[in-house]
Coordinates of C-alpha atoms and ligand atoms in Angstrom, one line a residue:
X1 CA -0.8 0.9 17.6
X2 CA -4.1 -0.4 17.7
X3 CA -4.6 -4.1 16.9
X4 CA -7.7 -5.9 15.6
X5 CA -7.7 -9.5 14.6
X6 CA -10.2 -10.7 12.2
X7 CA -11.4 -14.5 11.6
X8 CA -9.9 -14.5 8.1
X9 CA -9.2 -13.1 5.0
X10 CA -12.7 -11.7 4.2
X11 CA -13.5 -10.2 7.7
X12 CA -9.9 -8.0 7.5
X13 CA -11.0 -6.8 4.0
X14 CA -14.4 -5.4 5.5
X15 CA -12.8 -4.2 8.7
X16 CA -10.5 -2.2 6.9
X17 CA -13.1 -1.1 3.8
X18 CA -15.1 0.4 6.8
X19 CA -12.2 2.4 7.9
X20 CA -11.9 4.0 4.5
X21 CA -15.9 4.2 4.4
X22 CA -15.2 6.4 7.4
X23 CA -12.8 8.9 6.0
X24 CA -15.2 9.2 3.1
X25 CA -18.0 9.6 4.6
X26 CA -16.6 12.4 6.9
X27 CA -14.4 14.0 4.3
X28 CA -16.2 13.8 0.2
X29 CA -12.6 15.1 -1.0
X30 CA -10.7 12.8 1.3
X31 CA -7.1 11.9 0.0
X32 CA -6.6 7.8 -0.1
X33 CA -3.0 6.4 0.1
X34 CA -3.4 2.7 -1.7
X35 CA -1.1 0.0 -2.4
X36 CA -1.1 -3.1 -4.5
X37 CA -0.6 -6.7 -3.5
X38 CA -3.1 -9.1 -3.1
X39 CA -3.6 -8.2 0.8
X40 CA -5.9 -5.3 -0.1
X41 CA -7.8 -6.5 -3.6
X42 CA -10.7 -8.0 -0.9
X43 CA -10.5 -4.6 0.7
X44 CA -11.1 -3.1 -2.6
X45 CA -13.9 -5.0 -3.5
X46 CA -15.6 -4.0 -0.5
X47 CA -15.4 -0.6 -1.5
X48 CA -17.0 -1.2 -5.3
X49 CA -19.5 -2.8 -4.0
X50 CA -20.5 0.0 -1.4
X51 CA -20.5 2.1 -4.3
X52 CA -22.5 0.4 -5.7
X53 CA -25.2 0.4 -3.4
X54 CA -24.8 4.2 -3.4
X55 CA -23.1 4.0 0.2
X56 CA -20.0 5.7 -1.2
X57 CA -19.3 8.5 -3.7
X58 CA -15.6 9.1 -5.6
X59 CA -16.5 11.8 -7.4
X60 CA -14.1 14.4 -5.6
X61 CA -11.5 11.7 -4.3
X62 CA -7.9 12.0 -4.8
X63 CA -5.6 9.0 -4.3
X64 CA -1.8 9.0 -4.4
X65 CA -0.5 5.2 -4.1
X66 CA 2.6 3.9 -2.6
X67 CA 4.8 2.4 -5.0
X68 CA 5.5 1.0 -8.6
X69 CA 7.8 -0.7 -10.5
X70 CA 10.4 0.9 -12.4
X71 CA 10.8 0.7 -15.1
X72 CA 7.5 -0.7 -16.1
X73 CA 5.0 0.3 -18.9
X74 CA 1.5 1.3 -17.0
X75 CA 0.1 -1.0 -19.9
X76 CA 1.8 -3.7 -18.6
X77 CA -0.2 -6.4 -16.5
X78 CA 2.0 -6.0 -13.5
X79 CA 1.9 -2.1 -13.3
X80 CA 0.6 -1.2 -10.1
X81 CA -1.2 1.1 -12.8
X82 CA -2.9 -1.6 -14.4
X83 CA -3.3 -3.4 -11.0
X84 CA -5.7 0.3 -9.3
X85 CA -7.5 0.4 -12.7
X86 CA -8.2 -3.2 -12.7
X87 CA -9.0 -3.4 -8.7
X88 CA -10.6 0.0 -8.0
X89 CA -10.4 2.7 -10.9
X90 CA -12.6 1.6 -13.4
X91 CA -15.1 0.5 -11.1
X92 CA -15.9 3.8 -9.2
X93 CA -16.6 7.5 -10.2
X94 CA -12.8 8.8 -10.0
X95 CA -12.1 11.2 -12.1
X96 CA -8.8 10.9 -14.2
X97 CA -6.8 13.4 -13.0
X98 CA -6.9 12.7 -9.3
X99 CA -5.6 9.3 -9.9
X100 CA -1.7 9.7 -8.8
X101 CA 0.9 6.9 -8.8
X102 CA 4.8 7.2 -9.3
X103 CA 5.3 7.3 -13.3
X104 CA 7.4 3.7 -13.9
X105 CA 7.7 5.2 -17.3
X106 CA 9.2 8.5 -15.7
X107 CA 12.6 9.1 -17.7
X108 CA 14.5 9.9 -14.9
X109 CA 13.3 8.2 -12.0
X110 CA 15.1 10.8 -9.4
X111 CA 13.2 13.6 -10.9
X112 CA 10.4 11.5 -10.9
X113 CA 10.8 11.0 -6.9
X114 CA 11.1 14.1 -6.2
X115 CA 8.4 15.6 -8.2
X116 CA 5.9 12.8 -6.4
X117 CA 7.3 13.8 -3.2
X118 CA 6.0 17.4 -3.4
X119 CA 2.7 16.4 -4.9
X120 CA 2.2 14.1 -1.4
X121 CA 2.8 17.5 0.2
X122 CA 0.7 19.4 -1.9
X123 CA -2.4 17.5 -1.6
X124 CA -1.2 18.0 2.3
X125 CA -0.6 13.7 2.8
X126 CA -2.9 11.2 2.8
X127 CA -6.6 11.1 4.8
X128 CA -5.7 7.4 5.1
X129 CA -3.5 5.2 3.7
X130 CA -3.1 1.5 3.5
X131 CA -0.7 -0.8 3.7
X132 CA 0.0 -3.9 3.3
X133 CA 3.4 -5.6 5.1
X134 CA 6.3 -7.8 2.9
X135 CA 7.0 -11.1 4.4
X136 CA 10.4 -9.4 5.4
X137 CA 9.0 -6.6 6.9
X138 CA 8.8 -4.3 4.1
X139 CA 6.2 -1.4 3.3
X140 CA 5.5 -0.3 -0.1
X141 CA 9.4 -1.1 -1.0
X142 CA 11.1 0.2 1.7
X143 CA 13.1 -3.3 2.4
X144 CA 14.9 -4.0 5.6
X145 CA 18.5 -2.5 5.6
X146 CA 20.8 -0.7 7.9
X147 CA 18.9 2.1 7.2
X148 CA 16.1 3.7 5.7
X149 CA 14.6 6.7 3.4
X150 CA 12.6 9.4 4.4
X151 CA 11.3 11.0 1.1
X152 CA 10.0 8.7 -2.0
X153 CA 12.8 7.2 -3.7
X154 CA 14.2 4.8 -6.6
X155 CA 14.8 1.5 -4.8
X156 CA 16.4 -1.9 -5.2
X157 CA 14.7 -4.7 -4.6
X158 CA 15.3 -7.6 -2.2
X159 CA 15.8 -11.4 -3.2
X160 CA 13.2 -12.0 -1.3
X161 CA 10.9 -9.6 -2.3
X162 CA 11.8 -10.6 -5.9
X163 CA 11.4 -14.3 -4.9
X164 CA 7.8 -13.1 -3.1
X165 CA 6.4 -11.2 -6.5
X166 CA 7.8 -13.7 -8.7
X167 CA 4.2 -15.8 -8.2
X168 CA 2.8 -12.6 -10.6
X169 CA 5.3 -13.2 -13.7
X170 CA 6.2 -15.6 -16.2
X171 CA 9.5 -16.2 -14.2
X172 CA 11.6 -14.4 -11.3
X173 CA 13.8 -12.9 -13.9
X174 CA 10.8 -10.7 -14.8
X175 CA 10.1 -9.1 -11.7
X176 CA 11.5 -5.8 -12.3
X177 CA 14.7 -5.2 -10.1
X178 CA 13.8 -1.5 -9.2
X179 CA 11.0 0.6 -8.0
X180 CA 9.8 4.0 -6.7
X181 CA 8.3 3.7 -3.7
X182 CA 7.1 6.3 -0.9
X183 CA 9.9 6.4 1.7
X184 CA 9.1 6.4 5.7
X185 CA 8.5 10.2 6.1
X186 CA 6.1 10.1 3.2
X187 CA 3.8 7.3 4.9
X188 CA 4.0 9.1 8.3
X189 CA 2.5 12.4 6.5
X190 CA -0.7 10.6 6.2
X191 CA -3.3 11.5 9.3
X192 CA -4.4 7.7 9.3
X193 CA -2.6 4.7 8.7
X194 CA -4.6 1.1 7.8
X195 CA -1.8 -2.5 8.1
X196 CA -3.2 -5.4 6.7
X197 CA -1.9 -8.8 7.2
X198 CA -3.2 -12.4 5.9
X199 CA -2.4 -15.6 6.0
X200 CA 1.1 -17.6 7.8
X201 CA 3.5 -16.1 5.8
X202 CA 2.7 -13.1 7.1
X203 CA 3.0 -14.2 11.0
X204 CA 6.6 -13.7 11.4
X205 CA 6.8 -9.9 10.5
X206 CA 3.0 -9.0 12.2
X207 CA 5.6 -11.1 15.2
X208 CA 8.0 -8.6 14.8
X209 CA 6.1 -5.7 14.4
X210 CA 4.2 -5.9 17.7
X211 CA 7.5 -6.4 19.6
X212 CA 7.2 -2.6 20.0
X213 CA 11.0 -2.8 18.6
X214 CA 12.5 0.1 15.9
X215 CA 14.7 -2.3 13.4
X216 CA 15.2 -0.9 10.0
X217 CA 15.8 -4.5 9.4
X218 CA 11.6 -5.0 10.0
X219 CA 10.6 -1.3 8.2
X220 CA 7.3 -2.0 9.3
X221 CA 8.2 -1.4 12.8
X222 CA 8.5 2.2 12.3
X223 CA 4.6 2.1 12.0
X224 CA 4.4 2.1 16.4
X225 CA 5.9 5.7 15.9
X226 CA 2.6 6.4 13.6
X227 CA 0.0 8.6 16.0
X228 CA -3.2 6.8 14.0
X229 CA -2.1 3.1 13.0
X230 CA -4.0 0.1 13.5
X231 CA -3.1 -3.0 12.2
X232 CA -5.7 -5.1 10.7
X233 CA -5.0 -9.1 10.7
X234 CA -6.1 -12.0 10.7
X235 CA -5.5 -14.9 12.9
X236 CA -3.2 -16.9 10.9
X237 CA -1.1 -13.6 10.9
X238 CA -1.8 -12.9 14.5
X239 CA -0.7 -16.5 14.9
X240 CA 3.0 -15.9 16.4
X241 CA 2.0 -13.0 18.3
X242 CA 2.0 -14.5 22.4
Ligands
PGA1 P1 1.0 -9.0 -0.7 O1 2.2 -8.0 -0.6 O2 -0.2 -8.2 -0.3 O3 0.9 -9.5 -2.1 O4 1.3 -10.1 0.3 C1 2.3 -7.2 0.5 C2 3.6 -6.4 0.4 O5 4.6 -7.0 -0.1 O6 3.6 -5.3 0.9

């Protein structure tokens, strides 16, 4: 895994916008795995304003993101629907129908996986994808457990995950219980993979994940198995690392 530490928050969202100003720039049809959270929303702003300026061009993008809630409304505020439109859809020149997320409206949420999972394989996985890592370890909701999924899957969410993404609701009894998320052998079909990591909370598990260790009880560790990964942090996240 490759390791850059930025000075803060600001410099990790630029490093990483370049990375995905790359892809673009090599590939105009490039495929971009996104995820939610406020780790990458700087990141995303980075890459509305290089369209802006004309650097970057959407037109023939395709993105499939990581993970939603289920069952959530895509109206809803929280929807990691709402949350791409808000961030990055409505700001660039994507066009509607190669905008993919898992459905949280889906009526049955194992069809629903499975369907996703062949449309990952259809657009032949990610270009890049990034990710951002769960105070526990977790990426997109693959939690720590005794073991782990390979395919995208309906999930249960962890009290501290819950506890985590409570700071987005009215209280933690909002935070949906469930959601379908990409599982490890999704993520590893991408051809790049971006980790971002802010801030002390996050020190622990960027810790962890540099101990070179496999533990399905830190998911994110399965990332050193990744042939392109490079973690992205900051030094407050890099803090713990000796
Ligand atoms: P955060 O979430 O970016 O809101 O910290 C990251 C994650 O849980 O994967």
């Amino acid at each position: 895994m490759k390791v850059i530490v930025t000075k803060n928050y600001a410099e990790m969202s630029a490093v990483a916008a370049d990375m995905f100003k790359g892809v673009l720039t090599a590939k105009k049809d490039a495929v971009l795995g996104l995820a939610t959270g406020s780790t990458p929303e700087g990141m995303y702003a980075c890459l509305v304003d290089m369209y802006k300026k004309g650097e970057l061009d959407f037109s023939d993008v395709k993105s499939v993101n990581l993970d939603e809630y289920y069952p959530i409304k895509k109206s809803d505020d929280q929807s990691y629907d709402f949350f791409m439109r808000k961030h990055l859809f409505s700001h660039v020149n994507m066009k509607e129908e190669n905008i993919h997320l898992p459905n949280g409206e889906a009526a049955d949420a194992d069809v629903e996986a499975c369907e996703y999972e062949k449309l990952i394989d259809s657009l032949g996985g990610a270009d890049i994808q990034v990710l951002g890592i769960g105070r526990n370890g977790h990426i997109g909701f693959n939690e720590p457990d005794t073991y782990l999924l390979a395919d995208t899957h309906l999930t249960g969410l962890t009290a501290s995950t819950i506890e985590a993404n409570s700071r987005f609701f009215a209280s933690e009894e909002d935070v949906p219980k469930h959601a379908l998320t990409m599982g490890i052998g999704s993520i590893f079909k991408s051809k790049k993979i971006v980790v971002m990591a802010s801030g002390k909370e996050k020190a622990e598990a960027v810790k962890t994940l540099l101990e070179g260790k496999i533990r399905t009880d830190c998911p994110a560790t399965m990332l050193v198995l990744h042939r392109d990964c490079t973690l992205v942090c900051d030094e407050d996240a890099y803090s713990l690392v000796k």
